[in-house]
Amino acid sequence: MQNNHSDFVVEVENLGISYETRKGLVDAVRDVSFAIAKGETLGLVGESGCGKSTTAYGLIRYLGKNGRISGGEIRFQGTSLIGRTAKELRSLRGDRIAMVYQDPMSSLNPALSIADQMEEVLTVHRDMDPDEARQRCVAMLERVYMPDPESVLERYPHQISGGQQQRVVIGMAMLNDPALLIMDEPTTALDVTVEAAVLDLVADLRKDYDTAILFITHNLGVIARVSDRIGVMYAGELVELASVGEIFRAPKHPYTQGLIRCLPKLGRTKSSSVLHPIPGRVPSPAALPTGCLFAPRCDYTIETCNAEAPQPREIEALHLVRCIRSEEIDPKKWTPPSDLAPAVAMDTDTAPVDEPVLEVDQVKTYYEQGSASLLSLIGMGQKEYVQAVDGISFKINKGSTLGVVGESGCGKSTLIKTLIGLEELTDGKASFLGFDINEKVRHRDIALIRELQMVFQNPDSTLNPSYSIGKQIGRPLRRFKIVPRDQARAEVIRLLRAVKLDEHYYDRLPRQLSGGEKQRVGIARAFAGRPDLVLCDEPVSALDVSVQAAVLNLLLEIQAEHQTTMVFIAHDLSVVRFFSDYVAVMYLGKIAEYGKADDIYAPPYHPYTESLLASVPIPDPDVTQIPIRLDGNVPSPLNPPTGCPFHTRCPRRSLLPDGGLVCETDAPPWREAGNGHRISCHIPLDQLSELEHVVHAAT
């Protein structure tokens, strides 16, 4: 791949990793080869179950008791790691080789302070004096842009935010100036604004320390931002390896092309584009097909593909592909097979109609905050309230979708839980089809419950592990008397087929389904009662891009067929733009901006919307973004700022004559930008209109 081997920090050649199971030895990774040079980032992408994390754990020889290296070679700084003793490996881990995991709490001890945990890295691996270690920890926290590092060191992990926890873990990983940093989905659970700051941090640390980085993620937008080269993994094999530009501009392997076709582009909407999910699923390592592993899902399969396992070939300089037809395939000429083509964009017959289904007027949802003070305990103290939703108003027309975006803690989920009746409305009015929905769900008429359903983020939390899929989808049919009892099974099977599952799933238990299949079951159950309004709380955030595309297409098909109205919450602004007709941008319990999707993504922006758009990772290395980053965290809804709630973090306050002092004292006015587009901001509309586009496509 590259000629100067002295620059390589790690070299992996024909790596094989196996696990001992009750069914015998299972090969999880086979024939994987790559190298990472100093100061270079290699991104590994692929669907869940493709072997990305297993490869990383194998690289540091951390596979568990039943895992083993079954073949190949791993060289770190020119020395083989195969055959090294456990003691030698322990001295490398956390010192010359560091790893950052998806969940920072899996690396942090909740019983120890941040100082104890960070200083231990230096005292154990460098035998450093405690005072010197303390100073180095403070310096490293400053380097990872941690506010008030001295104070953070005295805290425990639960006392800092998720983004701060991840910065602590990255700081710990960099304390000993490692030669190799492995990052396994380090930003998946973070808000888009925190994710952007962490990715900036990774790029800075790589530059400053000349560290080689292996970055694992399923998010192609993140990969496009941080990587120099990309390795695409499928079913335990590396199927394509090339520069980030080559992967996105001219992908050669059908699987890579399929992943890119699954992505909603930031500038595209459901009326102008269609997502094309990859059919089928990644095979189990214990039941791999013969020949090319991707052949059962590939649109270009010929007889030879099913008979011969392809070997990686360098078809261009430093561009390796494991496909015998890679040089024949032109992704620009691809058309979806007729039997797999998803629903097309909505036409005028299925477009939203001007008929309000849901009307929300000054809705507030407050949570009373308990206090341990003596006065509070005897009922004499002043009560405090978490203002989760604080005076929100909007309307949704029949057949349309309202997307709701914002950082964690902005009140998105509380809003839809209030509408569905899981939380009690504190003040304001909400009506659905003309019926008052101010009461909690247990007090609502069953006919109203039938018309208002919800799809949750985590299907495991809503599916009963002891009941079959058929029984769980059939329950709302019986409860709402949708069909006669003797027709319930046939209706469940119809619903299963509607979500692209067959009747064989009827008797299966939830544990026998993949994450994407369980989410489809959750959708089938939500739509079983044929509701008029469905509330979707992050229904695709935890899914692979192919499954995400299939679920989004499915929701659009159902919406087009039944004129269903939806409220759709997501942290991915590309998904929200693609899926929604209208978008509401929430910040600290209030709506900062509201309008049609096309209007929200072009100036004039609310400064908060502008910051979100500047932070979202875009799966196109030729697209540039203005690097607007927000300082600090979302303020506590228990004690929100006076005036404009965003003024403590706003990067545009200097546009005002008084430097933004009015933002600290006065609530911002609503400014009408036309076409129903509203922005809540003190900055005049003409000034907001003059702001530069945040996202610039390549010319």
XYZ file of C-alpha atoms in Angstrom:
699
model
C 0.000 0.000 0.000
C 2.726 2.466 0.990
C 6.450 2.002 0.473
C 8.104 3.668 3.461
C 7.626 1.049 6.173
C 9.644 3.068 8.698
C 6.745 5.535 8.929
C 4.237 2.877 9.902
C 3.174 2.788 13.531
C 1.122 -0.373 13.100
C 1.043 -2.965 10.321
C -1.603 -5.671 10.080
C -1.097 -8.485 7.577
C -3.662 -11.192 6.792
C -5.114 -10.968 10.290
C -7.513 -13.722 11.355
C -9.505 -13.705 14.608
C -11.572 -16.660 15.864
C -13.833 -17.354 18.815
C -14.457 -20.704 20.487
C -18.232 -21.269 20.741
C -20.529 -24.178 21.483
C -20.783 -24.700 17.728
C -17.025 -24.865 17.384
C -14.446 -22.353 16.212
C -16.017 -19.337 14.457
C -13.901 -17.050 12.280
C -14.988 -13.480 13.074
C -12.244 -11.723 11.072
C -10.398 -13.123 8.057
C -7.470 -11.955 5.960
C -7.479 -8.290 7.025
C -4.471 -6.189 6.057
C -3.738 -2.486 6.546
C -1.095 -0.130 7.908
C -1.300 3.247 9.645
C 1.505 5.799 9.446
C 2.480 8.494 11.944
C -0.021 11.329 11.993
C -2.498 9.396 9.831
C -6.116 8.452 10.564
C -7.565 5.267 9.107
C -11.346 5.029 9.370
C -13.058 1.639 9.549
C -16.714 1.581 8.481
C -19.371 -1.051 7.894
C -22.628 -2.326 9.321
C -22.922 -3.888 12.767
C -21.461 -7.373 12.812
C -18.851 -6.654 10.129
C -15.893 -7.092 12.490
C -14.737 -3.489 13.000
C -14.494 -3.582 16.799
C -13.221 -7.174 16.780
C -10.350 -6.067 14.550
C -9.505 -3.267 16.998
C -9.582 -5.580 20.015
C -7.478 -8.100 18.132
C -4.946 -5.410 17.329
C -4.330 -4.787 21.045
C -4.727 -8.510 21.875
C -7.762 -7.935 24.102
C -10.177 -10.617 22.893
C -11.411 -12.358 26.031
C -10.866 -15.950 27.059
C -12.569 -17.526 24.038
C -10.963 -15.274 21.417
C -7.649 -15.813 19.697
C -5.527 -14.650 16.795
C -5.920 -17.462 14.277
C -3.558 -16.146 11.634
C -1.561 -13.268 10.270
C 0.773 -10.746 11.797
C 0.486 -7.540 13.851
C 3.559 -5.301 14.068
C 3.639 -2.253 16.322
C 6.546 0.138 15.710
C 8.293 -2.649 13.802
C 7.916 -5.295 16.533
C 5.472 -8.206 16.394
C 2.692 -8.283 18.988
C 2.027 -11.963 18.330
C 3.415 -14.092 21.120
C 3.903 -11.207 23.559
C 3.227 -12.029 27.214
C 0.220 -10.636 29.083
C 2.575 -8.456 31.161
C 4.204 -6.989 28.063
C 0.806 -6.260 26.511
C -0.419 -4.569 29.704
C 2.593 -2.260 29.656
C 1.721 -1.217 26.095
C -1.997 -0.660 26.681
C -2.647 2.760 28.142
C 0.929 3.789 27.393
C 2.114 3.433 23.780
C -1.301 2.164 22.615
C -4.472 3.835 23.942
C -8.151 3.184 23.286
C -11.251 5.358 23.562
C -14.551 3.500 23.773
C -18.079 4.422 22.671
C -19.342 4.768 26.246
C -16.927 6.829 28.351
C -18.394 5.365 31.543
C -17.037 1.953 30.526
C -13.565 3.485 30.985
C -14.257 5.579 34.091
C -14.591 4.210 37.626
C -17.668 5.820 39.224
C -16.132 5.410 42.706
C -12.946 7.373 41.959
C -12.475 11.061 41.259
C -11.312 12.221 37.837
C -7.977 13.200 39.400
C -7.367 9.722 40.843
C -8.078 8.065 37.511
C -6.036 10.420 35.339
C -3.049 10.574 37.685
C -2.940 6.778 37.890
C -2.134 6.610 34.151
C 1.048 8.616 34.760
C 2.101 7.120 38.082
C 1.726 3.532 36.815
C 3.204 3.852 33.313
C 5.683 6.702 33.881
C 6.395 6.379 37.621
C 5.742 10.119 37.816
C 5.692 12.139 41.020
C 2.056 12.826 42.147
C 2.489 16.619 42.034
C 3.978 16.495 38.545
C 1.228 14.088 37.468
C -1.384 16.516 38.766
C 0.089 19.392 36.773
C 0.221 17.285 33.622
C -3.430 16.259 34.078
C -4.490 19.896 34.412
C -2.516 20.775 31.282
C -4.086 17.894 29.338
C -7.629 18.855 30.382
C -6.897 22.387 29.175
C -5.605 20.861 25.941
C -8.925 19.046 25.396
C -10.788 22.337 25.986
C -12.196 21.361 29.374
C -13.611 24.396 31.222
C -12.253 24.872 34.765
C -9.976 21.782 34.736
C -8.906 22.136 38.389
C -12.532 21.831 39.466
C -13.254 18.955 37.069
C -10.385 16.923 38.532
C -12.085 16.994 41.947
C -15.383 15.724 40.571
C -16.635 12.201 40.035
C -17.677 10.935 36.573
C -21.403 11.308 37.254
C -20.903 14.989 38.065
C -19.843 15.968 34.528
C -21.711 15.811 31.220
C -21.358 13.084 28.601
C -19.273 15.312 26.367
C -16.988 16.189 29.286
C -16.676 12.496 30.199
C -15.555 11.742 26.639
C -13.003 14.577 26.782
C -11.650 13.173 30.051
C -11.260 9.738 28.455
C -9.518 11.219 25.399
C -7.266 13.241 27.704
C -6.400 10.101 29.681
C -5.608 8.292 26.429
C -3.235 11.085 25.333
C -1.437 11.600 28.669
C 1.448 9.300 27.756
C 1.717 10.570 24.176
C 0.703 7.217 22.616
C 1.951 6.230 19.202
C -1.393 4.594 18.344
C -4.861 5.756 19.407
C -7.832 3.476 18.725
C -11.264 5.127 18.866
C -14.305 2.846 18.796
C -17.477 4.852 18.015
C -16.328 7.680 20.330
C -19.020 10.170 19.256
C -22.073 7.968 18.642
C -23.903 8.945 21.833
C -22.990 12.647 21.713
C -24.973 15.660 20.551
C -23.976 17.015 17.172
C -22.403 20.124 18.726
C -20.349 18.110 21.233
C -19.469 15.607 18.506
C -18.082 18.416 16.342
C -15.921 19.662 19.211
C -14.613 16.139 19.910
C -13.788 15.590 16.217
C -11.960 18.933 16.132
C -10.067 17.791 19.206
C -9.084 14.494 17.563
C -7.741 16.345 14.524
C -5.749 18.761 16.714
C -4.252 15.992 18.856
C -3.240 14.001 15.800
C -1.486 17.056 14.397
C 0.209 18.046 17.663
C 1.336 14.579 18.756
C 1.845 12.943 15.337
C -0.337 10.066 16.562
C -1.593 7.286 14.334
C -5.354 6.841 14.776
C -7.682 3.949 13.991
C -11.188 5.459 14.015
C -14.155 3.050 14.010
C -17.698 4.210 13.272
C -20.786 3.432 11.204
C -21.290 7.165 10.529
C -19.892 8.005 7.095
C -20.208 11.721 7.811
C -17.841 11.399 10.760
C -15.446 9.299 8.684
C -15.397 11.927 5.925
C -14.433 14.588 8.459
C -11.608 12.835 10.347
C -10.012 10.256 8.042
C -7.159 10.242 5.556
C -7.992 6.741 4.337
C -11.031 4.511 4.772
C -11.284 0.766 5.146
C -14.714 -0.722 4.437
C -15.414 -3.981 6.268
C -18.063 -6.558 5.448
C -18.671 -9.878 7.231
C -15.191 -9.944 8.768
C -13.297 -8.979 5.611
C -11.797 -5.723 4.388
C -13.546 -5.245 1.022
C -12.195 -1.817 0.053
C -9.318 0.380 1.193
C -8.586 3.791 -0.318
C -8.233 7.496 0.397
C -11.297 9.291 1.748
C -11.676 11.163 -1.546
C -11.589 7.991 -3.642
C -14.117 6.208 -1.422
C -16.698 8.980 -1.728
C -16.026 10.117 -5.286
C -15.390 6.759 -6.957
C -16.283 3.788 -4.735
C -15.369 0.525 -6.450
C -16.904 -2.198 -4.292
C -20.694 -2.724 -4.588
C -21.000 -2.724 -0.795
C -19.316 0.682 -0.468
C -21.559 2.033 -3.213
C -24.587 0.627 -1.411
C -23.639 2.288 1.888
C -23.319 5.681 0.207
C -26.711 5.285 -1.545
C -28.321 4.769 1.877
C -27.367 8.230 3.087
C -29.759 11.191 3.071
C -27.804 14.188 1.792
C -28.137 17.409 3.790
C -29.526 19.348 0.809
C -32.038 16.695 -0.252
C -35.676 16.232 0.807
C -38.169 13.406 0.439
C -39.673 15.249 -2.512
C -36.368 15.386 -4.393
C -34.567 12.141 -3.580
C -35.015 8.493 -2.614
C -32.946 6.342 -0.274
C -31.869 2.910 -1.514
C -31.224 0.456 1.340
C -29.081 -2.622 0.794
C -31.346 -5.699 0.751
C -30.808 -8.483 3.272
C -28.459 -8.439 6.259
C -24.865 -9.186 7.197
C -24.431 -12.981 7.444
C -23.530 -14.613 10.742
C -19.842 -15.564 11.059
C -21.060 -19.090 11.784
C -23.047 -19.345 8.508
C -21.110 -17.586 5.773
C -22.079 -18.098 2.110
C -19.648 -19.645 -0.344
C -17.779 -17.478 -2.792
C -18.096 -13.724 -2.342
C -19.674 -12.986 1.044
C -21.562 -9.994 -0.355
C -22.964 -11.892 -3.368
C -26.412 -12.640 -1.801
C -27.007 -8.867 -1.387
C -25.175 -7.617 -4.502
C -26.866 -6.222 -7.632
C -23.935 -7.283 -9.829
C -23.655 -10.967 -8.877
C -22.736 -13.445 -11.612
C -22.226 -17.206 -11.369
C -18.505 -16.849 -10.640
C -19.238 -14.681 -7.578
C -21.047 -17.570 -5.865
C -18.258 -20.041 -6.594
C -15.023 -18.148 -5.967
C -13.965 -16.048 -2.998
C -12.469 -12.811 -4.403
C -9.017 -11.699 -3.314
C -8.093 -8.056 -2.663
C -6.609 -6.373 -5.737
C -4.904 -3.008 -6.155
C -6.928 -1.682 -9.100
C -5.433 1.799 -8.799
C -2.555 3.250 -6.810
C -3.255 2.580 -3.110
C -6.862 1.567 -3.883
C -7.564 -2.040 -2.890
C -10.865 -3.791 -3.675
C -12.085 -7.326 -2.945
C -14.376 -7.755 -5.995
C -13.851 -9.475 -9.365
C -16.135 -6.973 -11.157
C -14.968 -3.740 -9.539
C -13.466 -2.363 -12.751
C -16.678 -3.022 -14.712
C -19.043 -1.285 -12.307
C -20.037 2.345 -12.753
C -22.021 3.518 -9.703
C -23.446 6.437 -11.698
C -25.268 3.985 -13.992
C -26.783 1.949 -11.161
C -30.580 1.589 -11.054
C -32.469 -0.185 -8.274
C -33.930 -3.610 -9.117
C -37.665 -3.245 -9.721
C -38.594 -5.630 -6.898
C -36.454 -3.739 -4.405
C -37.146 -0.141 -5.427
C -38.380 1.835 -2.397
C -41.316 4.180 -2.423
C -40.761 7.185 -4.663
C -41.074 10.761 -3.516
C -44.546 11.929 -2.552
C -46.631 13.234 -5.430
C -49.406 15.788 -5.377
C -52.040 13.164 -4.609
C -50.366 12.282 -1.319
C -49.031 15.709 -0.350
C -50.066 17.193 3.030
C -53.417 18.956 3.084
C -54.298 22.201 4.861
C -56.203 20.500 7.667
C -54.720 20.832 11.185
C -54.509 17.519 13.026
C -52.501 18.631 16.056
C -52.592 22.136 17.573
C -50.318 23.069 20.474
C -50.748 26.411 22.239
C -48.273 27.639 24.874
C -47.693 24.135 26.232
C -45.565 23.865 29.357
C -44.285 20.751 31.103
C -42.513 21.383 34.402
C -41.097 18.838 36.837
C -41.072 19.673 40.517
C -37.537 19.405 41.830
C -37.182 17.806 45.236
C -34.937 19.363 47.857
C -33.248 17.940 50.919
C -33.432 21.210 52.892
C -35.270 21.201 56.210
C -37.770 23.851 55.064
C -38.636 21.817 51.989
C -39.096 18.672 54.039
C -41.691 20.388 56.251
C -43.423 22.002 53.261
C -42.265 25.587 53.879
C -39.449 25.923 51.327
C -39.835 27.513 47.922
C -40.516 24.922 45.241
C -38.223 24.657 42.243
C -39.198 23.376 38.816
C -37.341 21.918 35.861
C -38.806 23.819 32.908
C -38.483 20.995 30.382
C -41.029 22.439 27.922
C -41.671 26.141 28.337
C -44.417 27.719 26.237
C -44.388 25.947 22.858
C -46.926 26.570 20.077
C -47.340 25.024 16.598
C -49.792 23.305 14.244
C -49.350 20.191 12.093
C -51.478 19.558 9.019
C -52.799 16.158 7.992
C -50.265 14.005 6.161
C -47.263 16.189 7.016
C -44.217 15.588 9.201
C -42.798 17.963 11.789
C -39.122 17.356 12.559
C -37.881 18.451 15.988
C -34.146 18.996 16.503
C -31.912 20.256 19.286
C -29.296 19.089 21.762
C -29.967 16.691 24.629
C -31.833 18.428 27.418
C -33.687 20.806 25.089
C -37.076 19.194 25.782
C -37.707 17.256 22.541
C -38.609 13.928 24.125
C -40.539 15.589 26.957
C -42.648 17.406 24.360
C -43.812 14.259 22.599
C -44.207 12.347 25.875
C -46.534 15.142 26.962
C -48.501 14.876 23.717
C -48.785 11.095 23.974
C -49.899 11.386 27.611
C -46.896 9.858 29.371
C -46.108 13.173 31.073
C -48.568 15.592 32.648
C -49.085 18.940 30.949
C -48.432 21.802 33.382
C -50.039 24.630 31.423
C -51.278 25.511 27.940
C -53.529 23.610 25.547
C -53.045 20.733 23.148
C -55.785 19.434 20.879
C -55.763 16.483 18.507
C -58.501 16.237 15.863
C -60.399 18.791 17.937
C -60.169 16.678 21.141
C -58.467 17.968 24.276
C -55.316 15.921 25.020
C -54.232 17.786 28.145
C -54.743 14.716 30.368
C -52.402 11.789 30.869
C -52.999 8.676 28.806
C -54.768 6.687 31.553
C -57.588 9.243 31.555
C -58.053 9.333 27.781
C -60.788 7.641 25.793
C -59.631 4.448 24.083
C -60.666 5.817 20.683
C -58.289 8.741 21.210
C -55.477 6.409 22.285
C -55.952 4.419 19.087
C -55.497 7.502 16.901
C -52.339 8.670 18.685
C -49.416 6.216 18.747
C -45.650 6.342 19.294
C -42.461 4.727 17.955
C -39.727 4.727 20.589
C -35.956 5.010 20.156
C -35.148 1.663 21.783
C -37.480 -1.160 20.713
C -36.045 -3.433 23.431
C -37.591 -1.195 26.080
C -41.078 -1.588 24.565
C -41.118 -5.225 23.407
C -41.921 -7.908 25.980
C -39.142 -10.526 25.728
C -41.544 -13.291 26.804
C -44.179 -12.814 24.084
C -43.985 -13.632 20.402
C -43.899 -10.907 17.768
C -47.318 -11.949 16.479
C -48.902 -11.673 19.908
C -47.411 -8.212 20.521
C -48.532 -6.775 17.187
C -51.912 -8.457 17.615
C -52.595 -6.885 21.006
C -53.584 -3.419 19.682
C -55.736 -5.146 17.046
C -57.708 -6.837 19.803
C -57.593 -3.868 22.157
C -58.899 -1.409 19.568
C -61.135 -3.991 17.814
C -59.587 -3.241 14.437
C -60.567 -6.598 12.926
C -62.651 -9.578 14.118
C -60.705 -12.012 16.314
C -60.655 -14.718 13.644
C -58.929 -12.296 11.243
C -56.300 -11.035 13.696
C -53.539 -13.410 12.579
C -54.034 -12.535 8.918
C -53.917 -8.812 9.781
C -50.690 -9.271 11.800
C -49.106 -11.052 8.831
C -50.251 -8.198 6.560
C -48.607 -5.705 8.923
C -45.407 -7.765 9.035
C -45.252 -7.764 5.257
C -45.927 -4.029 5.234
C -42.731 -3.518 7.254
C -40.811 -5.902 4.961
C -40.909 -8.928 7.284
C -42.601 -12.223 6.421
C -45.004 -14.483 8.314
C -42.130 -16.558 9.716
C -41.571 -13.739 12.199
C -45.011 -14.265 13.742
C -43.843 -16.880 16.280
C -40.372 -15.507 16.918
C -39.313 -13.837 20.168
C -37.686 -10.377 20.241
C -34.252 -11.832 21.108
C -34.276 -13.685 17.773
C -34.447 -10.423 15.788
C -31.825 -7.864 14.847
C -32.061 -4.249 16.020
C -33.475 -3.121 12.683
C -36.043 -5.927 12.641
C -37.179 -5.066 16.172
C -37.597 -1.434 15.153
C -39.769 -2.553 12.222
C -41.900 -4.568 14.649
C -42.274 -1.436 16.784
C -43.448 0.461 13.709
C -45.901 -2.294 12.752
C -47.370 -2.249 16.251
C -47.655 1.553 16.261
C -49.508 1.487 12.932
C -51.680 -1.536 13.786
C -54.488 0.694 15.058
C -54.329 2.778 11.860
C -53.629 6.004 13.794
C -53.897 9.517 12.413
C -50.843 10.768 14.321
C -47.592 8.930 15.098
C -44.886 10.393 17.331
C -41.383 9.091 16.543
C -38.683 9.564 19.196
C -35.247 8.995 17.586
C -36.478 5.852 15.745
C -33.359 5.492 13.560
C -30.526 6.940 15.674
C -29.135 3.552 16.756
C -29.472 1.828 13.377
C -26.937 1.089 10.652
C -27.228 3.316 7.599
C -28.810 0.570 5.467
C -31.411 -0.303 8.102
C -31.978 3.414 8.720
C -32.705 3.936 5.029
C -35.131 1.001 5.006
C -36.977 2.285 8.096
C -37.228 5.831 6.708
C -38.554 4.513 3.400
C -41.025 2.359 5.288
C -42.351 5.305 7.292
C -42.703 7.357 4.106
C -44.574 4.542 2.342
C -47.026 4.198 5.235
C -47.460 7.961 5.440
C -48.138 8.234 1.704
C -50.629 5.368 1.787
C -52.607 6.416 4.869
C -51.989 10.203 5.023
C -50.550 9.712 8.512
C -49.291 12.781 10.342
C -45.961 12.484 12.184
C -43.758 14.249 14.684
C -40.196 13.067 14.124
C -37.359 13.639 16.612
C -33.760 13.069 15.523
C -30.317 14.515 16.218
C -29.159 13.974 12.602
C -30.096 17.127 10.695
C -29.613 15.341 7.357
C -32.276 12.789 8.313
C -34.614 15.515 9.588
C -34.218 17.514 6.382
C -34.900 14.458 4.238
C -37.882 13.220 6.223
C -39.691 16.374 7.383
C -41.994 18.931 5.793
C -41.563 21.380 8.694
C -38.789 21.710 11.272
C -38.871 23.084 14.815
C -35.504 23.876 16.396
C -35.742 23.572 20.182
C -33.429 25.068 22.767
C -33.917 24.819 26.531
C -37.628 24.080 26.356
C -38.484 26.737 23.766
C -38.726 26.842 19.975
C -35.961 29.026 18.565
C -36.914 28.632 14.898
C -39.827 27.120 12.995
C -40.595 26.784 9.303
C -40.624 24.631 6.204
C -37.624 22.326 5.925
C -36.212 24.118 2.886
C -36.334 27.473 4.696
C -34.677 26.229 7.870
C -31.554 25.081 6.024
C -30.767 28.425 4.322
C -30.222 31.950 5.697
C -31.735 33.629 7.588
C -30.875 31.234 10.417
C -31.356 31.487 14.126
C -27.789 31.535 15.540
C -28.497 28.207 17.263
C -29.700 26.605 14.018
C -26.607 27.970 12.307
C -24.419 26.314 14.954
C -26.188 22.970 14.537
C -25.737 23.071 10.760
C -22.061 23.964 11.202
C -21.595 20.916 13.423
C -23.432 18.141 11.579
C -20.968 15.677 9.965
C -21.590 15.544 6.208
C -20.671 12.391 4.260
C -18.878 14.279 1.509
C -15.215 15.307 1.828
C -15.694 17.949 -0.894
C -18.237 19.876 1.205
C -16.915 22.572 3.525
C -18.592 24.056 6.608
C -17.999 27.260 8.517
C -16.447 26.042 11.821
C -18.900 27.553 14.307
C -18.553 25.890 17.716
C -20.642 26.581 20.816
C -18.980 27.246 24.167
C -20.163 25.476 27.281
C -23.102 23.162 27.822
C -26.856 23.631 27.611
C -27.839 25.525 30.804
C -29.899 23.732 33.404
C -33.662 23.942 32.802
C -33.952 24.196 36.585
C -32.461 27.690 36.413
C -32.598 28.887 32.792
C -30.917 32.160 31.773
C -32.984 35.327 31.769
C -33.859 37.026 28.488
C -32.938 34.862 25.511
C -32.125 31.347 26.788
C -29.377 31.030 24.146
C -27.507 34.227 25.052
C -24.921 32.443 27.260
C -23.589 30.524 24.223
C -24.591 32.674 21.248
C -21.723 33.360 18.794
C -23.677 36.172 17.062
C -24.400 38.547 19.971
C -21.734 40.945 18.704
C -23.988 41.777 15.740
C -26.175 43.849 18.070
C -25.228 47.496 18.782
C -25.036 46.929 22.543
C -23.029 43.732 22.155
C -26.006 41.626 23.135
C -26.871 43.131 26.519
C -30.550 43.147 25.534
C -30.308 39.364 25.087
C -29.560 39.001 28.798
C -32.628 40.902 29.973
C -35.412 40.744 27.359
C -37.146 37.756 25.813
C -36.434 37.723 22.050
C -39.245 38.745 19.666
C -40.563 36.506 16.888
C -39.376 37.674 13.487
C -41.435 36.592 10.478
C -39.284 35.595 7.493
C -42.275 34.729 5.288
C -43.868 31.448 4.205
C -44.510 30.560 7.856
C -40.802 30.796 8.714
C -40.319 32.303 12.197
C -37.136 33.085 14.142
C -37.040 34.045 17.832
C -34.056 36.410 18.017
C -33.104 39.997 18.888
C -30.906 40.276 15.774
C -32.866 41.972 12.942
C -33.915 39.740 10.069
C -31.943 41.671 7.463
C -28.729 41.013 9.387
C -29.523 37.320 9.763
C -30.239 37.164 6.024
C -26.766 38.497 5.262
C -25.045 35.638 7.100
C -23.025 33.312 4.913
C -24.316 29.827 4.070
C -22.880 27.438 6.642
C -22.464 24.563 4.144
C -20.607 25.024 0.861
C -20.614 22.358 -1.828
C -17.512 21.868 -3.957
C -17.398 23.968 -7.121
